Short mmCIF file of C-alpha atoms and ligand atoms in Angstrom, two decimals:
data_model
loop_
_atom_site.label_atom_id
_atom_site.label_comp_id
_atom_site.label_asym_id
_atom_site.label_seq_id
_atom_site.Cartn_x
_atom_site.Cartn_y
_atom_site.Cartn_z
CA MET K 8 87.70 100.67 123.79
CA ASP K 9 91.83 100.36 123.41
CA ALA K 10 93.67 101.19 120.03
CA MET K 11 93.35 97.50 118.91
CA GLU K 12 89.30 97.38 119.52
CA LYS K 13 89.32 100.35 117.04
CA ILE K 14 90.66 99.51 115.21
CA VAL K 15 89.15 95.63 115.08
CA SER K 16 85.85 97.33 115.03
CA LEU K 17 86.60 99.68 112.01
CA CYS K 18 87.73 96.64 110.13
CA LYS K 19 84.44 95.44 110.44
CA ARG K 20 82.53 98.88 109.94
CA ARG K 21 84.21 99.65 107.61
CA GLY K 22 84.62 96.11 105.27
CA PHE K 23 88.46 95.50 105.64
CA ILE K 24 88.26 92.15 107.69
CA PHE K 25 85.42 89.06 108.43
CA PRO K 26 85.79 86.68 110.90
CA SER K 27 85.73 83.37 108.60
CA SER K 28 82.07 81.55 108.38
CA GLU K 29 81.63 84.39 110.52
CA ILE K 30 77.84 82.93 110.41
CA TYR K 31 78.34 80.06 112.10
CA GLY K 32 80.22 80.91 114.35
CA GLY K 33 84.14 81.81 112.68
CA LEU K 34 86.96 80.09 112.84
CA ASN K 35 89.76 80.60 115.56
CA GLY K 36 92.79 82.17 113.17
CA ALA K 37 91.20 82.65 110.13
CA TRP K 38 90.06 85.47 108.18
CA ASP K 39 88.28 87.27 105.33
CA TYR K 40 88.96 90.39 103.78
CA GLY K 41 85.78 92.28 102.54
CA PRO K 42 85.69 94.37 100.27
CA LEU K 43 87.94 97.40 101.11
CA GLY K 44 90.52 95.14 102.89
CA VAL K 45 90.66 93.11 98.98
CA GLU K 46 91.19 96.65 97.50
CA LEU K 47 94.04 97.39 100.91
CA LYS K 48 96.09 93.42 99.89
CA ARG K 49 95.86 93.69 96.79
CA ASN K 50 97.34 97.34 95.97
CA LEU K 51 100.45 95.85 99.20
CA LYS K 52 101.44 93.26 96.98
CA GLN K 53 101.63 95.46 93.70
CA ALA K 54 103.33 97.60 95.48
CA TRP K 55 105.94 94.59 96.63
CA TRP K 56 105.31 92.88 93.82
CA ASP K 57 106.33 95.78 90.99
CA ASP K 58 109.36 97.35 93.23
CA MET K 59 110.73 94.03 94.55
CA VAL K 60 110.12 91.95 91.04
CA ALA K 61 108.57 93.64 88.20
CA HIS K 62 110.17 96.87 87.84
CA HIS K 63 113.35 95.70 89.58
CA ASP K 64 116.33 97.48 87.19
CA GLU K 65 118.28 94.73 86.04
CA THR K 66 121.60 96.93 85.39
CA ALA K 67 121.57 99.80 87.93
CA THR K 68 122.84 99.51 91.09
CA PRO K 69 120.98 100.30 94.14
CA PRO K 70 122.22 102.14 96.52
CA GLY K 71 123.66 99.69 99.22
CA ALA K 72 124.02 97.07 97.13
CA PRO K 73 127.70 95.74 95.85
CA GLN K 74 126.00 94.51 92.43
CA PRO K 75 123.74 95.21 89.89
CA PHE K 76 121.46 91.78 90.61
CA GLY K 77 118.34 90.26 88.78
CA MET K 78 114.74 89.28 90.12
CA VAL K 79 113.07 87.55 88.53
CA GLY K 80 108.90 85.70 89.75
CA LEU K 81 107.67 82.66 90.81
CA ASP K 82 104.53 80.75 91.61
CA SER K 83 104.72 77.58 93.13
CA ALA K 84 101.93 75.32 93.92
CA LEU K 85 100.69 74.77 96.78
CA LEU K 86 100.86 71.42 97.66
CA MET K 87 104.21 69.65 96.58
CA ASN K 88 105.48 66.48 96.52
CA PRO K 89 106.07 65.39 100.65
CA LYS K 90 109.88 64.95 100.70
CA VAL K 91 110.20 68.17 99.93
CA TRP K 92 108.84 69.06 104.08
CA GLU K 93 110.84 66.09 104.83
CA ALA K 94 114.06 66.78 103.04
CA SER K 95 113.43 71.24 104.73
CA GLY K 96 112.81 69.84 108.21
CA HIS K 97 109.76 71.14 108.70
CA VAL K 98 108.19 67.22 109.14
CA GLY K 99 111.36 66.13 112.10
CA GLY K 100 111.72 69.46 113.06
CA PHE K 101 107.82 70.36 113.83
CA SER K 102 106.72 67.36 115.18
CA ASP K 103 106.96 67.46 119.23
CA PRO K 104 105.35 68.25 121.51
CA MET K 105 108.05 71.42 123.37
CA VAL K 106 108.12 72.87 126.09
CA ASP K 107 110.92 75.79 126.91
CA ASP K 108 111.60 77.27 130.79
CA ARG K 109 111.79 80.30 130.89
CA GLU K 110 114.55 81.36 133.11
CA THR K 111 117.54 78.87 131.44
CA ARG K 112 115.43 78.48 128.38
CA ALA K 113 116.18 75.31 127.75
CA ARG K 114 113.65 73.76 125.82
CA TYR K 115 112.68 69.91 126.57
CA ARG K 116 110.27 67.59 124.26
CA ALA K 117 107.86 67.24 126.78
CA ASP K 118 108.18 64.06 126.30
CA GLN K 119 111.38 63.54 127.52
CA LEU K 120 111.08 65.20 130.59
CA ALA K 121 109.62 63.34 133.38
CA VAL K 122 107.71 64.59 136.54
CA TYR K 123 108.23 62.88 139.48
CA ALA K 124 106.93 63.71 143.35
CA LEU K 125 109.17 61.85 145.68
CA GLU K 126 108.39 59.16 148.35
CA PHE K 127 110.20 58.04 151.03
CA ILE K 128 109.14 54.72 152.15
CA GLY K 129 111.08 53.48 155.65
CA SER K 130 111.98 49.70 156.45
CA ASP K 131 108.49 48.95 158.71
CA GLY K 132 106.69 49.60 154.78
CA LYS K 133 105.29 53.05 155.25
CA LEU K 134 105.44 55.33 152.82
CA GLU K 135 105.86 59.25 152.96
CA ARG K 136 105.07 61.11 149.34
CA TYR K 137 106.25 64.96 148.78
CA ASP K 138 104.57 66.45 146.60
CA GLU K 139 104.61 70.68 147.73
CA VAL K 140 107.99 70.34 144.90
CA LEU K 141 107.44 69.24 142.15
CA PHE K 142 110.85 67.85 139.87
CA ALA K 143 111.79 68.24 135.78
CA ALA K 144 114.43 65.58 134.75
CA PRO K 145 115.77 64.60 131.38
CA GLY K 146 114.27 60.54 131.02
CA GLU K 147 111.55 58.62 131.84
CA LEU K 148 110.04 57.27 134.43
CA GLY K 149 110.11 53.52 134.60
CA LYS K 150 113.17 53.34 132.36
CA SER K 151 115.98 55.90 134.22
CA THR K 152 116.95 55.01 137.38
CA PRO K 153 116.30 57.06 139.80
CA ALA K 154 119.99 57.78 140.09
CA GLU K 155 119.63 60.18 136.89
CA LEU K 156 116.82 61.91 137.83
CA PHE K 157 117.72 62.93 140.19
CA GLU K 158 120.54 64.30 139.20
CA PRO K 159 120.18 67.96 138.44
CA HIS K 160 118.30 67.84 141.88
CA ARG K 161 121.26 66.22 143.29
CA LYS K 162 121.09 69.00 146.62
CA ARG K 163 117.65 69.44 147.62
CA VAL K 164 116.58 65.55 147.16
CA ALA K 165 120.07 64.95 149.19
CA SER K 166 118.60 68.02 152.09
CA LEU K 167 115.27 66.54 151.64
CA GLN K 168 116.39 63.20 152.72
CA LYS K 169 117.50 63.97 155.59
CA SER K 170 114.63 64.99 156.86
CA LYS K 171 113.42 61.53 156.57
CA PRO K 172 116.32 59.87 158.20
CA GLY K 173 116.52 56.09 157.85
CA ARG K 174 113.92 56.12 154.44
CA GLU K 175 115.06 55.74 151.19
CA ALA K 176 113.01 58.16 148.88
CA ARG K 177 112.06 57.20 145.63
CA PRO K 178 110.55 59.41 142.33
CA VAL K 179 107.02 58.17 141.00
CA ALA K 180 105.25 59.55 138.38
CA VAL K 181 102.92 62.75 138.29
CA PRO K 182 101.17 62.56 134.92
CA GLY K 183 100.07 65.43 133.29
CA ALA K 184 101.22 67.11 135.28
CA LEU K 185 103.15 69.37 132.76
CA GLN K 186 99.33 70.39 130.79
CA ASP K 187 97.84 70.92 134.87
CA GLU K 188 98.61 74.59 134.95
CA ALA K 189 98.24 74.10 138.97
CA LEU K 190 100.91 70.86 139.05
CA ARG K 191 103.09 72.90 136.27
CA ALA K 192 103.27 75.36 138.79
CA ARG K 193 104.88 73.65 141.73
CA VAL K 194 107.30 72.36 139.06
CA LEU K 195 111.60 72.40 139.40
CA ALA K 196 113.00 72.59 135.63
CA PRO K 197 117.14 71.10 135.88
CA GLY K 198 118.99 73.76 136.58
CA ALA K 199 116.07 76.03 137.60
CA SER K 200 116.27 79.16 140.96
CA ALA K 201 112.37 78.05 142.01
CA PRO K 202 109.68 75.99 140.26
CA GLY K 203 107.26 77.06 137.60
CA THR K 204 108.93 78.58 135.82
CA LEU K 205 108.39 75.35 132.22
CA THR K 206 105.86 76.59 130.03
CA ALA K 207 102.72 73.91 128.95
CA PRO K 208 104.04 72.48 126.67
CA ARG K 209 103.87 72.92 123.01
CA ALA K 210 103.03 70.64 120.04
CA PHE K 211 105.24 72.55 117.45
CA ASN K 212 104.50 70.14 114.04
CA LEU K 213 102.21 73.35 112.93
CA MET K 214 101.34 71.65 109.22
CA PHE K 215 98.69 71.18 108.06
CA LYS K 216 98.11 67.54 107.37
CA THR K 217 95.97 66.17 104.21
CA HIS K 218 95.61 63.34 101.74
CA VAL K 219 95.82 63.63 97.49
CA GLY K 220 93.69 61.49 96.14
CA ALA K 221 90.69 59.08 96.98
CA LEU K 222 93.27 57.14 100.01
CA GLU K 223 93.37 58.23 103.30
CA ASP K 224 96.65 56.40 103.52
CA ASN K 225 100.19 56.86 104.21
CA GLN K 226 101.18 56.55 100.61
CA SER K 227 98.87 59.46 100.26
CA VAL K 228 99.42 61.99 103.31
CA THR K 229 100.78 65.78 102.12
CA TYR K 230 101.03 68.65 103.32
CA LEU K 231 99.59 72.65 103.05
CA ARG K 232 102.73 74.78 102.59
CA PRO K 233 103.60 76.32 105.54
CA GLU K 234 105.91 78.84 104.14
CA THR K 235 106.30 79.70 100.10
CA ALA K 236 109.76 79.74 100.47
CA GLN K 237 110.37 75.43 99.98
CA GLY K 238 108.38 75.68 96.02
CA ILE K 239 111.33 78.05 95.44
CA PHE K 240 114.46 76.20 96.97
CA VAL K 241 112.23 73.14 94.82
CA ASN K 242 112.83 75.34 91.91
CA PHE K 243 116.54 76.33 91.69
CA LYS K 244 117.38 74.67 88.21
CA ASN K 245 114.00 74.49 86.52
CA VAL K 246 114.64 79.27 87.16
CA THR K 247 118.73 78.77 86.28
CA ASP K 248 117.53 76.90 83.32
CA THR K 249 115.31 79.10 81.92
CA ALA K 250 115.70 82.39 82.75
CA ARG K 251 119.81 83.56 81.96
CA VAL K 252 120.00 84.88 85.35
CA ARG K 253 123.08 85.12 87.01
CA VAL K 254 124.70 84.89 90.55
CA PRO K 255 123.42 87.27 92.17
CA PHE K 256 120.38 87.01 92.07
CA GLY K 257 116.31 85.92 93.24
CA ILE K 258 113.30 84.84 93.27
CA GLY K 259 109.70 86.49 94.51
CA GLN K 260 106.68 84.75 95.23
CA ILE K 261 103.73 85.74 96.89
CA GLY K 262 100.84 83.38 98.37
CA LYS K 263 99.05 80.89 101.14
CA ALA K 264 101.31 79.86 104.26
CA PHE K 265 99.60 77.23 106.31
CA ARG K 266 100.00 77.14 109.98
CA ASN K 267 98.16 74.76 112.31
CA GLU K 268 99.28 77.41 115.33
CA ILE K 269 98.71 76.78 118.74
CA ASN K 270 97.36 80.00 119.56
CA PRO K 271 96.59 82.29 116.68
CA ARG K 272 96.19 85.76 118.49
CA ASN K 273 96.24 89.44 117.93
CA PHE K 274 93.59 89.86 115.12
CA THR K 275 95.82 88.56 111.60
CA PHE K 276 98.52 88.96 113.55
CA ARG K 277 98.83 85.51 113.73
CA SER K 278 96.54 83.54 111.82
CA ARG K 279 96.41 79.50 110.65
CA GLU K 280 96.24 80.77 106.93
CA PHE K 281 98.12 84.00 105.59
CA GLU K 282 99.58 85.25 102.51
CA GLN K 283 103.05 85.47 102.52
CA MET K 284 105.31 87.39 100.40
CA GLU K 285 109.49 85.66 100.60
CA ILE K 286 112.81 86.77 98.66
CA GLU K 287 115.30 83.66 97.96
CA PHE K 288 118.39 85.86 97.17
CA PHE K 289 121.89 83.71 95.39
CA CYS K 290 124.60 84.78 96.24
CA ARG K 291 127.89 83.88 96.84
CA ALA K 292 129.20 82.65 100.45
CA GLY K 293 132.54 85.13 100.36
CA GLU K 294 129.53 88.24 99.28
CA ALA K 295 126.20 86.69 101.90
CA ALA K 296 127.15 89.14 104.90
CA GLN K 297 127.08 92.37 102.07
CA TRP K 298 124.07 91.17 100.74
CA TYR K 299 123.09 90.18 104.12
CA GLN K 300 123.44 94.23 104.81
CA PHE K 301 122.12 95.15 101.78
CA TRP K 302 118.07 93.02 102.35
CA ARG K 303 118.22 94.61 106.30
CA GLU K 304 118.33 98.47 105.21
CA ARG K 305 116.22 97.47 101.12
CA ARG K 306 113.59 96.14 103.24
CA PHE K 307 113.44 98.03 106.35
CA GLN K 308 113.43 101.31 103.88
CA TRP K 309 110.01 100.08 101.27
CA TYR K 310 107.94 99.62 104.70
CA LEU K 311 109.11 103.90 105.42
CA ASP K 312 108.63 104.75 102.54
CA LEU K 313 104.37 103.75 102.60
CA GLY K 314 104.25 105.95 105.23
CA ILE K 315 105.63 104.15 108.49
CA ARG K 316 105.72 105.86 110.74
CA PRO K 317 110.04 105.94 111.43
CA ASP K 318 109.89 105.94 115.48
CA LYS K 319 107.25 102.83 115.29
CA LEU K 320 109.88 100.45 113.34
CA ARG K 321 113.33 99.22 114.08
CA ILE K 322 115.28 96.21 113.37
CA ARG K 323 115.87 94.07 116.72
CA ASP K 324 118.72 91.66 115.38
CA HIS K 325 118.34 87.84 116.77
CA ASP K 326 120.66 86.43 119.46
CA LYS K 327 122.73 82.99 118.29
CA ASP K 328 120.51 81.09 120.56
CA GLU K 329 117.86 82.34 119.39
CA LEU K 330 118.48 81.36 115.57
CA ALA K 331 117.62 78.51 113.49
CA HIS K 332 119.58 76.07 112.90
CA TYR K 333 120.22 76.67 108.97
CA SER K 334 121.15 80.21 109.94
CA VAL K 335 124.00 82.39 110.60
CA ALA K 336 122.17 85.94 110.75
CA THR K 337 119.26 87.09 111.36
CA CYS K 338 117.00 90.23 111.98
CA ASP K 339 113.17 90.76 112.29
CA VAL K 340 111.68 94.20 110.84
CA GLU K 341 109.43 95.28 114.19
CA TYR K 342 107.20 97.37 114.60
CA GLU K 343 105.53 98.53 117.67
CA TYR K 344 101.84 96.96 117.59
CA PRO K 345 99.47 98.47 120.71
CA PHE K 346 99.98 95.08 122.70
CA GLY K 347 104.06 95.62 122.29
CA TRP K 348 106.31 95.21 119.58
CA GLY K 349 106.72 91.98 117.16
CA GLU K 350 107.56 90.77 113.61
CA LEU K 351 106.75 92.25 110.73
CA GLU K 352 109.19 90.35 107.92
CA GLY K 353 112.39 88.49 109.14
CA ILE K 354 115.25 88.77 107.08
CA ALA K 355 117.61 85.50 107.43
CA CYS K 356 121.04 84.28 105.56
CA ARG K 357 120.09 80.93 105.64
CA THR K 358 123.46 79.79 103.43
CA ASP K 359 123.49 77.51 101.11
CA PHE K 360 121.32 74.57 103.97
CA ASP K 361 118.14 74.07 101.99
CA LEU K 362 119.56 74.40 98.49
CA LYS K 363 122.10 71.23 99.20
CA ARG K 364 119.51 69.97 101.55
CA HIS K 365 117.15 69.08 99.10
CA SER K 366 120.49 68.35 96.20
CA GLU K 367 120.85 65.28 98.28
CA ALA K 368 117.57 64.44 98.79
CA SER K 369 116.55 64.22 95.74
CA GLY K 370 119.53 63.52 93.64
CA VAL K 371 119.45 66.74 91.68
CA ARG K 372 122.57 69.13 91.65
CA LEU K 373 120.57 72.03 92.41
CA GLU K 374 124.44 73.74 92.03
CA TYR K 375 124.54 77.02 89.74
CA PHE K 376 127.33 76.88 87.38
CA ASP K 377 129.63 79.96 86.93
CA PRO K 378 130.47 81.13 82.89
CA ASP K 379 133.23 83.09 83.40
CA THR K 380 135.10 81.75 86.35
CA LYS K 381 133.59 77.39 84.75
CA GLU K 382 133.00 76.88 88.50
CA HIS K 383 130.30 75.27 90.36
CA TYR K 384 128.84 76.45 93.55
CA THR K 385 125.80 75.94 95.97
CA PRO K 386 125.06 80.03 96.21
CA PHE K 387 123.83 81.16 99.94
CA VAL K 388 120.33 82.76 100.64
CA ILE K 389 119.44 85.53 101.81
CA GLU K 390 115.60 85.49 102.35
CA PRO K 391 113.83 88.24 103.42
CA ALA K 392 110.35 87.15 104.65
CA GLY K 393 106.92 89.06 105.32
CA GLY K 394 103.60 88.59 105.86
CA ILE K 395 101.28 89.98 103.61
CA ASP K 396 97.57 89.74 106.24
CA ARG K 397 100.28 91.25 109.34
CA MET K 398 101.83 94.01 106.94
CA ALA K 399 98.04 95.05 105.93
CA LEU K 400 97.42 95.75 109.81
CA THR K 401 100.11 97.34 110.77
CA PHE K 402 99.72 99.86 107.90
CA LEU K 403 96.38 100.19 108.85
CA ILE K 404 97.15 100.33 112.44
CA ASP K 405 100.28 102.96 111.63
CA ALA K 406 97.71 105.05 110.11
CA TYR K 407 94.87 105.33 112.16
CA ALA K 408 94.36 108.64 114.41
CA GLU K 409 91.13 110.52 115.93
CA GLU K 410 91.01 114.29 115.82
CA GLU K 411 89.11 116.99 116.75
CA VAL K 412 87.02 118.96 114.02
CA GLU K 413 84.97 121.35 114.93
CA GLY K 414 83.80 119.66 118.79
CA GLU K 415 83.52 116.62 116.33
CA THR K 416 86.28 113.22 116.72
CA ARG K 417 87.32 112.37 112.84
CA VAL K 418 88.86 109.21 112.27
CA VAL K 419 90.77 109.20 109.47
CA LEU K 420 93.39 106.19 107.73
CA ARG K 421 96.27 107.65 106.91
CA LEU K 422 97.10 105.44 104.01
CA HIS K 423 99.66 105.88 101.37
CA PRO K 424 98.09 106.57 98.12
CA ARG K 425 99.54 103.57 96.93
CA ILE K 426 97.97 101.37 99.18
CA ALA K 427 95.05 103.29 99.86
CA PRO K 428 91.56 100.80 98.49
CA ILE K 429 90.42 104.01 97.13
CA THR K 430 92.29 106.62 95.61
CA VAL K 431 89.78 109.22 94.73
CA GLY K 432 85.77 109.85 95.63
CA VAL K 433 83.51 111.64 93.53
CA PHE K 434 80.11 113.58 94.74
CA PRO K 435 78.00 115.83 92.94
CA LEU K 436 77.60 118.78 95.73
CA VAL K 437 73.57 118.25 95.37
CA LYS K 438 71.79 115.89 92.73
CA LYS K 439 70.44 117.97 91.01
CA ASP K 440 71.18 121.07 88.13
CA GLY K 441 73.38 118.16 85.99
CA MET K 442 75.97 117.19 88.89
CA PRO K 443 75.28 113.74 88.52
CA GLU K 444 75.96 114.14 85.15
CA LEU K 445 79.88 115.63 85.32
CA ALA K 446 80.75 113.52 88.28
CA HIS K 447 79.87 110.09 86.48
CA GLY K 448 82.04 111.33 83.53
CA LEU K 449 85.02 112.36 85.42
CA GLU K 450 84.79 109.22 88.02
CA GLU K 451 84.88 107.34 84.82
CA GLU K 452 87.52 109.45 83.30
CA LEU K 453 89.87 108.94 86.62
CA ARG K 454 89.19 105.11 86.28
CA GLU K 455 90.50 105.08 82.40
CA LEU K 456 93.89 106.62 83.61
CA GLY K 457 94.04 103.81 86.42
CA PHE K 458 92.84 104.86 89.79
CA THR K 459 90.08 103.33 91.90
CA THR K 460 87.37 105.52 91.97
CA PHE K 461 84.18 105.99 94.76
CA TYR K 462 81.20 107.67 93.78
CA ASP K 463 78.51 109.33 96.00
CA GLU K 464 75.56 110.93 95.68
CA LYS K 465 74.09 110.13 99.57
CA ALA K 466 74.53 112.39 102.63
CA ALA K 467 75.54 115.86 103.49
CA ILE K 468 78.78 116.17 101.06
CA GLY K 469 81.22 116.71 105.40
CA ARG K 470 79.57 113.65 106.47
CA ARG K 471 80.20 112.35 102.89
CA TYR K 472 83.86 113.40 103.74
CA ARG K 473 83.95 111.70 106.92
CA ARG K 474 83.00 108.15 105.45
CA GLN K 475 86.33 108.97 103.19
CA ASP K 476 88.21 109.66 105.47
CA GLU K 477 87.73 107.07 107.54
CA VAL K 478 88.45 104.16 104.83
CA GLY K 479 91.81 105.85 104.25
CA THR K 480 90.87 107.22 100.84
CA PRO K 481 93.12 110.58 99.86
CA TRP K 482 91.34 112.53 98.07
CA CYS K 483 87.91 113.27 97.15
CA VAL K 484 86.72 115.83 94.02
CA THR K 485 83.40 117.52 94.48
CA ILE K 486 81.44 118.88 91.18
CA ASP K 487 79.48 122.30 93.28
CA GLY K 488 77.08 125.33 91.82
CA GLU K 489 80.37 126.95 90.58
CA THR K 490 81.19 123.80 87.92
CA PRO K 491 79.12 124.26 85.15
CA LYS K 492 80.08 127.94 85.49
CA ASP K 493 83.43 128.05 85.44
CA GLY K 494 84.76 124.30 84.29
CA THR K 495 86.93 123.91 87.73
CA VAL K 496 85.56 121.03 91.45
CA THR K 497 86.87 120.61 94.32
CA VAL K 498 89.67 118.81 95.78
CA ARG K 499 89.49 117.66 98.47
CA GLU K 500 93.16 116.56 100.62
CA ARG K 501 92.33 113.87 103.46
CA ASP K 502 95.48 114.30 105.63
CA SER K 503 94.69 118.05 105.95
CA MET K 504 91.13 118.49 104.45
CA GLN K 505 92.25 121.11 102.38
CA GLN K 506 90.42 121.73 99.89
CA VAL K 507 91.43 123.87 96.14
CA ARG K 508 89.51 124.63 93.47
CA VAL K 509 90.63 122.73 90.77
CA PRO K 510 90.04 122.06 86.44
CA LEU K 511 88.06 120.24 85.57
CA ARG K 512 90.12 119.03 82.53
CA GLU K 513 92.83 118.74 85.06
CA VAL K 514 92.06 116.93 87.99
CA GLY K 515 93.83 113.58 86.93
CA ALA K 516 97.15 115.56 86.67
CA HIS K 517 96.82 117.31 89.86
CA LEU K 518 96.46 113.94 91.53
CA ARG K 519 98.59 112.30 89.85
CA GLU K 520 100.73 115.18 90.83
CA ALA K 521 99.56 115.01 94.61
CA GLN K 522 101.00 111.33 94.21
CA ARG K 523 103.92 111.82 93.53
CA THR K 524 104.50 114.20 96.00
CA TRP K 525 102.44 112.45 99.20
CA ARG K 526 103.91 112.28 102.56
CA LYS K 527 102.82 111.12 105.86
CA GLY K 528 101.23 114.61 107.83
N1 GAP Q 629 110.70 81.01 105.10
C1 GAP Q 629 111.18 82.27 106.25
C2 GAP Q 629 109.49 82.00 106.82
O1 GAP Q 629 108.58 81.63 107.10
P1 GAP Q 629 108.49 83.27 109.38
O2 GAP Q 629 108.75 84.05 110.47
O3 GAP Q 629 108.41 81.71 109.89
O4 GAP Q 629 110.06 83.67 107.77
C3 GAP Q 629 108.42 85.12 107.99
O5 GAP Q 629 107.69 83.77 108.32
C4 GAP Q 629 106.69 86.10 107.96
O6 GAP Q 629 105.41 85.55 107.31
C5 GAP Q 629 106.37 87.16 109.51
O7 GAP Q 629 107.86 87.92 109.49
C6 GAP Q 629 105.69 87.61 109.63
O8 GAP Q 629 105.21 88.27 108.52
C7 GAP Q 629 105.07 86.05 109.04
N2 GAP Q 629 103.95 85.35 109.47
C8 GAP Q 629 104.58 84.14 110.15
N3 GAP Q 629 103.43 83.32 110.71
C9 GAP Q 629 102.03 84.27 110.29
C10 GAP Q 629 100.90 84.12 110.98
N4 GAP Q 629 100.92 82.54 111.51
N5 GAP Q 629 100.57 84.76 111.71
C11 GAP Q 629 100.15 86.01 110.14
N6 GAP Q 629 101.56 86.01 109.82
C12 GAP Q 629 102.46 85.08 110.29
#
């Protein structure tokens, strides 16, 4: 089994993640979170919300920030007026089938790229076809002139023409050439040095369409949101009118997003239904570069603080030609997955593009009034945008370890205690002598203190420890024969497997401290 298969298998076996509607054969790109998966995901969302929004101190200047700033939250509807998606560019921008040239990096609309073979016609009316190489050129057969279609391949066409004296070359359509893999391999793209550099056409409208109300007509069309960001932009005025925020400030949101991905893959990494956690951070245009720098570093550090291994994490800046039309700077926090480096979270400077577009389209001024300078202006936006499902997968991959212990393989998830689905397992060593009662009492006490607990009295103690190791439970507490005598219990730590005796009454405080000082081993 490779590393990815092991994670998928663990997720299925222990109830982290299941294929959606599995009993009916599943649904590609959709996943269900089981009893442990839902806890992991909830903990991740809570950690993000607490660290970014709820526990943010707007009077302090965090390290690297140019000044203190405000943070508020939002939970906007998933269904929105379709005009939102027209103004944001999603309706127009996502709706064409595109092909990319891997060599020249040019991008074409598939329906605007003519693919043709050559025919050579002589004065005798005989036709000779040449289709060893097929040619692609911007244009449309029947509408563009042969000269226009030949233009990007002038030299090749002229040399073939030379080899057929007395015959005239003309382009003939090769239907479906871009869709058919074998034909596509023979297609020479404009400016490419050899055939076979074009990708298969991809329909770019990734939005799921649906209808609101009883009538399924054009008037009732809307979309499942492909990002949570737009819900924030369209509420900019509501928030600034009601929350007494002052630029610079951010609005955070967690919620579902849907994309009809052409090729969902790598388990939950690229799904069709997923959750995002996004911040739209509003600042003055002249300070955007500083805030962009701040958010890059802050978001990168957040993953390290939650235990992601530093050698597996990096920041990659987008090249100019990778930037979305609205962005002047973008970078990805990338993780080295078993299938290669991939985006975990993106941080973009979206300029004032979105607020201006929605102002123009809605007729409502989405501007900020600075009470000090008495100036109205459209703020710039820095957007840290991550996905929870991809995050959960990343933390699982990063935490997974196998090690030899006394001749056996121990599988352990070294999850940070803040995000582990269960914080503490509570076990009676045996099911007698008052041990289960003491264990139940301790479990109840720990639950009241806010720990997520799991009681287990089945199987040998070593096996119970292993089962908790495999799901990432940082501590297990065992009540044994000594407990009634001296009032102490065994606290066993997941990563080191070390055991210490702790007074029963001090278990909560001991775990609190252990949680506070935890570092990935
Ligand atoms: N508002 C900007 C935006 O949506 P994005 O890079 O398209 O940017 C942000 O998405 C994050 O959402 C990604 O970094 C990734 O973590 C997550 N994400 C995007 N598409 C995803 C998919 N198909 N499956 C799982 N997560 C996805």
